[in-house]
Amino acid sequence: MPDPLDLLVVGECVADIVRLPDEADRVHPGGSPANVAYGLARLGHRTTLLTQLGPDGHGRLVRDHLASAGVVVRTDGGAAATPSAVVALDAAGRASYTFDIGWTLAPVTVEPAPDHLHTGSVGAVMEPGSAAVLAAVRAARATATVSYDPNVRPDLMGDHAAAVRRVEECVGLSDVVKASDEDLEWLYPGEPPEKAAERWLARGPAVVFVTRGGDGAFAALPGRTTAVPAAPVEVADTVGAGDAFMSGTLHALAERGLLGAAARPRLHGLTPEAVADVLRHAAASAAVTVSRAGANPPDAAELRAALTAR
């Protein structure tokens, strides 16, 4: 068993207001980076989230939720209100979002220095806070591996060309990248996701994971791809599925001793057999999450049970 790592997630928290016809609104703690931090902590990892939260009811809900899993929350104290999103679900449980988000993160030093840093989503592209996120990523690379998930939200990405440039900058700073096929379609309309993943690999990551909803997921390594089917599961909703995939991915890499700056050479030599096992963990984590309401990723025992069932 590798020594425990200090994992840092940088990005937004969001109160997801889930809205269904003829039902009262349900509020779930959310936000892609916050979901990843929560998933990592539930899987037993020492996890800190650097974010912004307001002194309001939604902020208290999110803090209590994260604390229940053991996430240490650090803020810059700058948020006047906790970001929120109205989540509308269709008959198949697929989610669409309407956001009320401001992101003004100021530079904050987190000690101890992390062994791995994860970022993405709105926090990495929305000004002015994204500048602090990118500075944290650059500073961390000396001691940490880096992962990134663009988690594209078109309404919040701003100018398309500028958003693509920022996403590609983040990809170039990362060792592990995860995106959905829908993310890639928005970024590169009409381009096959395999082609986009190949081009991202040329920017420096060791591996690019691409999720494809009910069609499973694949991982791109230099010169080859490895795919895994989606687990058969009755879908409650898809909220947080990609974030659970991300936390499952990082958990599997950590269990193999492949996170942390000292492990970077081994991570960049990831074998097809190892990446197939990582994909299995990630897909199982996502399957547990979609089987129940909200962004509710598995703990370690639930993930083991899901892997056994697969």
GROMACS .gro file of C-alpha atoms in nm:
model
  310
    1MET     CA    1   0.000   0.000   0.000
    2PRO     CA    2   0.155   0.338  -0.100
    3ASP     CA    3   0.206   0.605   0.165
    4PRO     CA    4  -0.092   0.841   0.202
    5LEU     CA    5  -0.080   1.145  -0.024
    6ASP     CA    6  -0.196   1.502   0.026
    7LEU     CA    7  -0.443   1.578  -0.251
    8LEU     CA    8  -0.549   1.935  -0.332
    9VAL     CA    9  -0.852   2.021  -0.545
   10VAL     CA   10  -0.890   2.381  -0.666
   11GLY     CA   11  -1.221   2.504  -0.802
   12GLU     CA   12  -1.581   2.597  -0.742
   13CYS     CA   13  -1.854   2.469  -0.515
   14VAL     CA   14  -2.211   2.497  -0.641
   15ALA     CA   15  -2.546   2.440  -0.473
   16ASP     CA   16  -2.734   2.227  -0.727
   17ILE     CA   17  -3.106   2.306  -0.710
   18VAL     CA   18  -3.262   1.997  -0.869
   19ARG     CA   19  -3.595   2.076  -1.029
   20LEU     CA   20  -3.848   1.814  -1.139
   21PRO     CA   21  -4.200   1.874  -1.268
   22ASP     CA   22  -4.465   1.875  -0.994
   23GLU     CA   23  -4.205   1.822  -0.719
   24ALA     CA   24  -4.047   2.050  -0.461
   25ASP     CA   25  -3.693   2.165  -0.539
   26ARG     CA   26  -3.416   1.954  -0.389
   27VAL     CA   27  -3.080   2.119  -0.309
   28HIS     CA   28  -2.766   1.906  -0.341
   29PRO     CA   29  -2.409   2.018  -0.274
   30GLY     CA   30  -2.224   2.018  -0.606
   31GLY     CA   31  -1.974   2.181  -0.836
   32SER     CA   32  -1.739   1.958  -1.032
   33PRO     CA   33  -1.419   2.023  -0.830
   34ALA     CA   34  -1.609   1.994  -0.501
   35ASN     CA   35  -1.761   1.665  -0.616
   36VAL     CA   36  -1.416   1.529  -0.701
   37ALA     CA   37  -1.282   1.634  -0.359
   38TYR     CA   38  -1.578   1.469  -0.187
   39GLY     CA   39  -1.532   1.151  -0.390
   40LEU     CA   40  -1.161   1.131  -0.310
   41ALA     CA   41  -1.222   1.180   0.062
   42ARG     CA   42  -1.493   0.913   0.063
   43LEU     CA   43  -1.239   0.678  -0.092
   44GLY     CA   44  -1.004   0.742   0.201
   45HIS     CA   45  -0.768   1.009   0.068
   46ARG     CA   46  -0.643   1.316   0.258
   47THR     CA   47  -0.811   1.587   0.056
   48THR     CA   48  -0.818   1.967   0.074
   49LEU     CA   49  -1.050   2.182  -0.138
   50LEU     CA   50  -0.949   2.541  -0.216
   51THR     CA   51  -1.269   2.720  -0.314
   52GLN     CA   52  -1.510   3.006  -0.246
   53LEU     CA   53  -1.822   2.979  -0.031
   54GLY     CA   54  -2.060   3.247   0.091
   55PRO     CA   55  -2.183   3.290   0.450
   56ASP     CA   56  -2.530   3.171   0.355
   57GLY     CA   57  -2.748   2.863   0.387
   58HIS     CA   58  -2.616   2.707   0.068
   59GLY     CA   59  -2.260   2.767   0.186
   60ARG     CA   60  -2.328   2.595   0.519
   61LEU     CA   61  -2.490   2.302   0.336
   62VAL     CA   62  -2.186   2.259   0.114
   63ARG     CA   63  -1.937   2.292   0.402
   64ASP     CA   64  -2.121   2.035   0.615
   65HIS     CA   65  -2.144   1.797   0.319
   66LEU     CA   66  -1.772   1.816   0.246
   67ALA     CA   67  -1.679   1.788   0.612
   68SER     CA   68  -1.890   1.473   0.646
   69ALA     CA   69  -1.644   1.298   0.413
   70GLY     CA   70  -1.336   1.450   0.575
   71VAL     CA   71  -1.258   1.719   0.315
   72VAL     CA   72  -1.062   2.013   0.456
   73VAL     CA   73  -1.212   2.330   0.306
   74ARG     CA   74  -0.990   2.635   0.248
   75THR     CA   75  -1.132   2.960   0.115
   76ASP     CA   76  -1.000   3.305   0.033
   77GLY     CA   77  -1.291   3.462   0.221
   78GLY     CA   78  -1.397   3.655  -0.087
   79ALA     CA   79  -1.733   3.507  -0.185
   80ALA     CA   80  -2.043   3.713  -0.105
   81ALA     CA   81  -2.280   3.433  -0.206
   82THR     CA   82  -2.243   3.062  -0.271
   83PRO     CA   83  -2.269   2.982  -0.643
   84SER     CA   84  -2.580   2.793  -0.748
   85ALA     CA   85  -2.720   2.607  -1.046
   86VAL     CA   86  -3.073   2.502  -1.131
   87VAL     CA   87  -3.053   2.144  -1.255
   88ALA     CA   88  -3.338   2.027  -1.477
   89LEU     CA   89  -3.368   1.652  -1.532
   90ASP     CA   90  -3.533   1.493  -1.833
   91ALA     CA   91  -3.721   1.163  -1.833
   92ALA     CA   92  -3.394   0.967  -1.868
   93GLY     CA   93  -3.230   1.146  -1.576
   94ARG     CA   94  -3.002   1.356  -1.800
   95ALA     CA   95  -2.919   1.694  -1.648
   96SER     CA   96  -2.915   2.044  -1.794
   97TYR     CA   97  -2.793   2.346  -1.594
   98THR     CA   98  -2.870   2.715  -1.549
   99PHE     CA   99  -2.594   2.885  -1.347
  100ASP     CA  100  -2.558   3.176  -1.107
  101ILE     CA  101  -2.182   3.172  -1.049
  102GLY     CA  102  -1.916   3.431  -0.972
  103TRP     CA  103  -1.551   3.328  -0.942
  104THR     CA  104  -1.301   3.574  -0.797
  105LEU     CA  105  -1.056   3.339  -0.623
  106ALA     CA  106  -0.751   3.519  -0.487
  107PRO     CA  107  -0.411   3.349  -0.440
  108VAL     CA  108  -0.399   3.136  -0.123
  109THR     CA  109  -0.107   2.925  -0.002
  110VAL     CA  110  -0.206   2.573   0.103
  111GLU     CA  111   0.023   2.383   0.340
  112PRO     CA  112   0.153   2.119   0.325
  113ALA     CA  113   0.238   2.136  -0.042
  114PRO     CA  114   0.020   1.882  -0.223
  115ASP     CA  115   0.140   1.559  -0.379
  116HIS     CA  116  -0.132   1.589  -0.642
  117LEU     CA  117  -0.343   1.882  -0.761
  118HIS     CA  118  -0.672   1.849  -0.947
  119THR     CA  119  -0.858   2.136  -1.111
  120GLY     CA  120  -1.099   2.210  -1.389
  121SER     CA  121  -1.449   2.324  -1.476
  122VAL     CA  122  -1.553   2.687  -1.436
  123GLY     CA  123  -1.272   2.767  -1.194
  124ALA     CA  124  -1.003   2.716  -1.456
  125VAL     CA  125  -1.159   2.942  -1.722
  126MET     CA  126  -1.372   3.211  -1.553
  127GLU     CA  127  -1.195   3.537  -1.483
  128PRO     CA  128  -1.074   3.682  -1.260
  129GLY     CA  129  -1.037   3.373  -1.039
  130SER     CA  130  -0.894   3.148  -1.310
  131ALA     CA  131  -0.565   3.339  -1.295
  132ALA     CA  132  -0.518   3.223  -0.934
  133VAL     CA  133  -0.605   2.866  -1.034
  134LEU     CA  134  -0.346   2.860  -1.312
  135ALA     CA  135  -0.084   3.012  -1.082
  136ALA     CA  136  -0.153   2.739  -0.825
  137VAL     CA  137  -0.114   2.469  -1.092
  138ARG     CA  138   0.218   2.608  -1.215
  139ALA     CA  139   0.351   2.639  -0.860
  140ALA     CA  140   0.243   2.285  -0.769
  141ARG     CA  141   0.413   2.104  -1.056
  142ALA     CA  142   0.749   2.092  -0.876
  143THR     CA  143   0.605   1.870  -0.601
  144ALA     CA  144   0.285   1.736  -0.750
  145THR     CA  145   0.129   1.561  -1.043
  146VAL     CA  146  -0.166   1.748  -1.194
  147SER     CA  147  -0.503   1.639  -1.330
  148TYR     CA  148  -0.760   1.842  -1.523
  149ASP     CA  149  -1.122   1.806  -1.632
  150PRO     CA  150  -1.259   2.090  -1.848
  151ASN     CA  151  -1.618   1.994  -1.760
  152VAL     CA  152  -1.741   2.236  -2.025
  153ARG     CA  153  -2.037   2.457  -1.936
  154PRO     CA  154  -2.103   2.651  -2.260
  155ASP     CA  155  -2.301   2.929  -2.089
  156LEU     CA  156  -2.000   3.009  -1.869
  157MET     CA  157  -1.708   2.957  -2.107
  158GLY     CA  158  -1.716   3.300  -2.270
  159ASP     CA  159  -1.561   3.348  -2.613
  160HIS     CA  160  -1.517   3.009  -2.779
  161ALA     CA  161  -1.168   3.067  -2.919
  162ALA     CA  162  -1.042   3.209  -2.589
  163ALA     CA  163  -1.195   2.917  -2.399
  164VAL     CA  164  -1.023   2.666  -2.628
  165ARG     CA  165  -0.689   2.839  -2.572
  166ARG     CA  166  -0.733   2.830  -2.193
  167VAL     CA  167  -0.841   2.464  -2.196
  168GLU     CA  168  -0.539   2.371  -2.407
  169GLU     CA  169  -0.313   2.565  -2.170
  170CYS     CA  170  -0.450   2.362  -1.878
  171VAL     CA  171  -0.406   2.039  -2.074
  172GLY     CA  172  -0.042   2.126  -2.135
  173LEU     CA  173   0.017   2.171  -1.760
  174SER     CA  174  -0.143   1.838  -1.670
  175ASP     CA  175  -0.031   1.477  -1.636
  176VAL     CA  176  -0.383   1.328  -1.640
  177VAL     CA  177  -0.674   1.475  -1.837
  178LYS     CA  178  -1.037   1.365  -1.843
  179ALA     CA  179  -1.312   1.500  -2.068
  180SER     CA  180  -1.650   1.389  -2.194
  181ASP     CA  181  -1.733   1.343  -2.560
  182GLU     CA  182  -1.976   1.635  -2.517
  183ASP     CA  183  -1.691   1.854  -2.386
  184LEU     CA  184  -1.483   1.770  -2.691
  185GLU     CA  185  -1.771   1.828  -2.932
  186TRP     CA  186  -1.818   2.181  -2.795
  187LEU     CA  187  -1.445   2.254  -2.805
  188TYR     CA  188  -1.382   2.097  -3.149
  189PRO     CA  189  -1.712   2.065  -3.336
  190GLY     CA  190  -1.727   1.768  -3.571
  191GLU     CA  191  -1.389   1.625  -3.473
  192PRO     CA  192  -1.380   1.262  -3.354
  193PRO     CA  193  -1.298   1.245  -2.983
  194GLU     CA  194  -1.011   1.005  -3.051
  195LYS     CA  195  -0.847   1.270  -3.269
  196ALA     CA  196  -0.891   1.541  -3.007
  197ALA     CA  197  -0.746   1.312  -2.738
  198GLU     CA  198  -0.447   1.235  -2.961
  199ARG     CA  199  -0.378   1.606  -3.010
  200TRP     CA  200  -0.404   1.669  -2.636
  201LEU     CA  201  -0.152   1.391  -2.570
  202ALA     CA  202   0.094   1.578  -2.788
  203ARG     CA  203   0.072   1.869  -2.543
  204GLY     CA  204   0.223   1.660  -2.264
  205PRO     CA  205  -0.025   1.456  -2.055
  206ALA     CA  206   0.055   1.093  -1.981
  207VAL     CA  207  -0.303   0.984  -2.053
  208VAL     CA  208  -0.632   1.134  -2.169
  209PHE     CA  209  -0.958   0.974  -2.051
  210VAL     CA  210  -1.277   1.034  -2.250
  211THR     CA  211  -1.621   0.940  -2.116
  212ARG     CA  212  -1.904   0.860  -2.358
  213GLY     CA  213  -2.211   0.820  -2.136
  214GLY     CA  214  -2.388   0.494  -2.209
  215ASP     CA  215  -2.118   0.400  -2.459
  216GLY     CA  216  -1.853   0.368  -2.188
  217ALA     CA  217  -1.515   0.538  -2.189
  218PHE     CA  218  -1.171   0.514  -2.340
  219ALA     CA  219  -0.819   0.612  -2.242
  220ALA     CA  220  -0.572   0.744  -2.496
  221LEU     CA  221  -0.204   0.663  -2.453
  222PRO     CA  222   0.063   0.747  -2.708
  223GLY     CA  223   0.001   0.515  -3.000
  224ARG     CA  224  -0.306   0.332  -2.872
  225THR     CA  225  -0.643   0.352  -2.695
  226THR     CA  226  -0.804   0.125  -2.437
  227ALA     CA  227  -1.183   0.117  -2.396
  228VAL     CA  228  -1.427  -0.003  -2.132
  229PRO     CA  229  -1.807  -0.043  -2.167
  230ALA     CA  230  -2.049   0.135  -1.936
  231ALA     CA  231  -2.169  -0.075  -1.647
  232PRO     CA  232  -2.531  -0.194  -1.679
  233VAL     CA  233  -2.718   0.009  -1.419
  234GLU     CA  234  -3.060   0.161  -1.364
  235VAL     CA  235  -2.999   0.535  -1.389
  236ALA     CA  236  -3.149   0.761  -1.122
  237ASP     CA  237  -2.977   1.067  -1.268
  238THR     CA  238  -2.643   1.156  -1.423
  239VAL     CA  239  -2.552   1.439  -1.183
  240GLY     CA  240  -2.187   1.402  -1.079
  241ALA     CA  241  -2.117   1.097  -1.296
  242GLY     CA  242  -1.812   1.248  -1.463
  243ASP     CA  243  -1.678   1.372  -1.129
  244ALA     CA  244  -1.712   1.023  -0.979
  245PHE     CA  245  -1.526   0.890  -1.283
  246MET     CA  246  -1.250   1.142  -1.209
  247SER     CA  247  -1.223   1.058  -0.839
  248GLY     CA  248  -1.224   0.686  -0.925
  249THR     CA  249  -0.945   0.747  -1.174
  250LEU     CA  250  -0.727   0.933  -0.924
  251HIS     CA  251  -0.799   0.673  -0.655
  252ALA     CA  252  -0.681   0.392  -0.882
  253LEU     CA  253  -0.368   0.584  -0.984
  254ALA     CA  254  -0.287   0.661  -0.619
  255GLU     CA  255  -0.333   0.295  -0.524
  256ARG     CA  256  -0.076   0.207  -0.789
  257GLY     CA  257   0.172   0.466  -0.654
  258LEU     CA  258   0.144   0.676  -0.970
  259LEU     CA  259   0.067   1.019  -0.820
  260GLY     CA  260   0.319   1.270  -0.687
  261ALA     CA  261   0.613   1.438  -0.861
  262ALA     CA  262   0.848   1.148  -0.784
  263ALA     CA  263   0.605   0.911  -0.959
  264ARG     CA  264   0.573   1.126  -1.273
  265PRO     CA  265   0.815   0.915  -1.481
  266ARG     CA  266   0.619   0.598  -1.396
  267LEU     CA  267   0.288   0.771  -1.468
  268HIS     CA  268   0.420   0.874  -1.809
  269GLY     CA  269   0.512   0.512  -1.869
  270LEU     CA  270   0.160   0.390  -1.792
  271THR     CA  271   0.100   0.048  -1.947
  272PRO     CA  272  -0.218  -0.053  -2.132
  273GLU     CA  273  -0.286  -0.314  -1.862
  274ALA     CA  274  -0.262  -0.054  -1.586
  275VAL     CA  275  -0.481   0.196  -1.770
  276ALA     CA  276  -0.744  -0.075  -1.827
  277ASP     CA  277  -0.758  -0.133  -1.451
  278VAL     CA  278  -0.788   0.241  -1.389
  279LEU     CA  279  -1.075   0.255  -1.637
  280ARG     CA  280  -1.251  -0.027  -1.453
  281HIS     CA  281  -1.229   0.165  -1.124
  282ALA     CA  282  -1.345   0.488  -1.285
  283ALA     CA  283  -1.641   0.330  -1.465
  284ALA     CA  284  -1.750   0.145  -1.152
  285SER     CA  285  -1.734   0.467  -0.949
  286ALA     CA  286  -1.950   0.647  -1.207
  287ALA     CA  287  -2.198   0.357  -1.217
  288VAL     CA  288  -2.257   0.374  -0.842
  289THR     CA  289  -2.317   0.748  -0.867
  290VAL     CA  290  -2.574   0.736  -1.149
  291SER     CA  291  -2.766   0.465  -0.964
  292ARG     CA  292  -2.872   0.714  -0.695
  293ALA     CA  293  -2.984   1.076  -0.681
  294GLY     CA  294  -2.739   1.365  -0.686
  295ALA     CA  295  -2.361   1.372  -0.688
  296ASN     CA  296  -2.322   1.083  -0.444
  297PRO     CA  297  -2.000   0.892  -0.523
  298PRO     CA  298  -1.905   0.562  -0.360
  299ASP     CA  299  -1.692   0.508  -0.055
  300ALA     CA  300  -1.413   0.249  -0.068
  301ALA     CA  301  -1.634  -0.044   0.033
  302GLU     CA  302  -1.901   0.046  -0.222
  303LEU     CA  303  -1.641   0.077  -0.496
  304ARG     CA  304  -1.495  -0.265  -0.409
  305ALA     CA  305  -1.844  -0.415  -0.422
  306ALA     CA  306  -1.913  -0.253  -0.759
  307LEU     CA  307  -1.586  -0.385  -0.900
  308THR     CA  308  -1.669  -0.734  -0.776
  309ALA     CA  309  -2.013  -0.714  -0.935
  310ARG     CA  310  -1.856  -0.614  -1.269
   0.00000   0.00000   0.00000
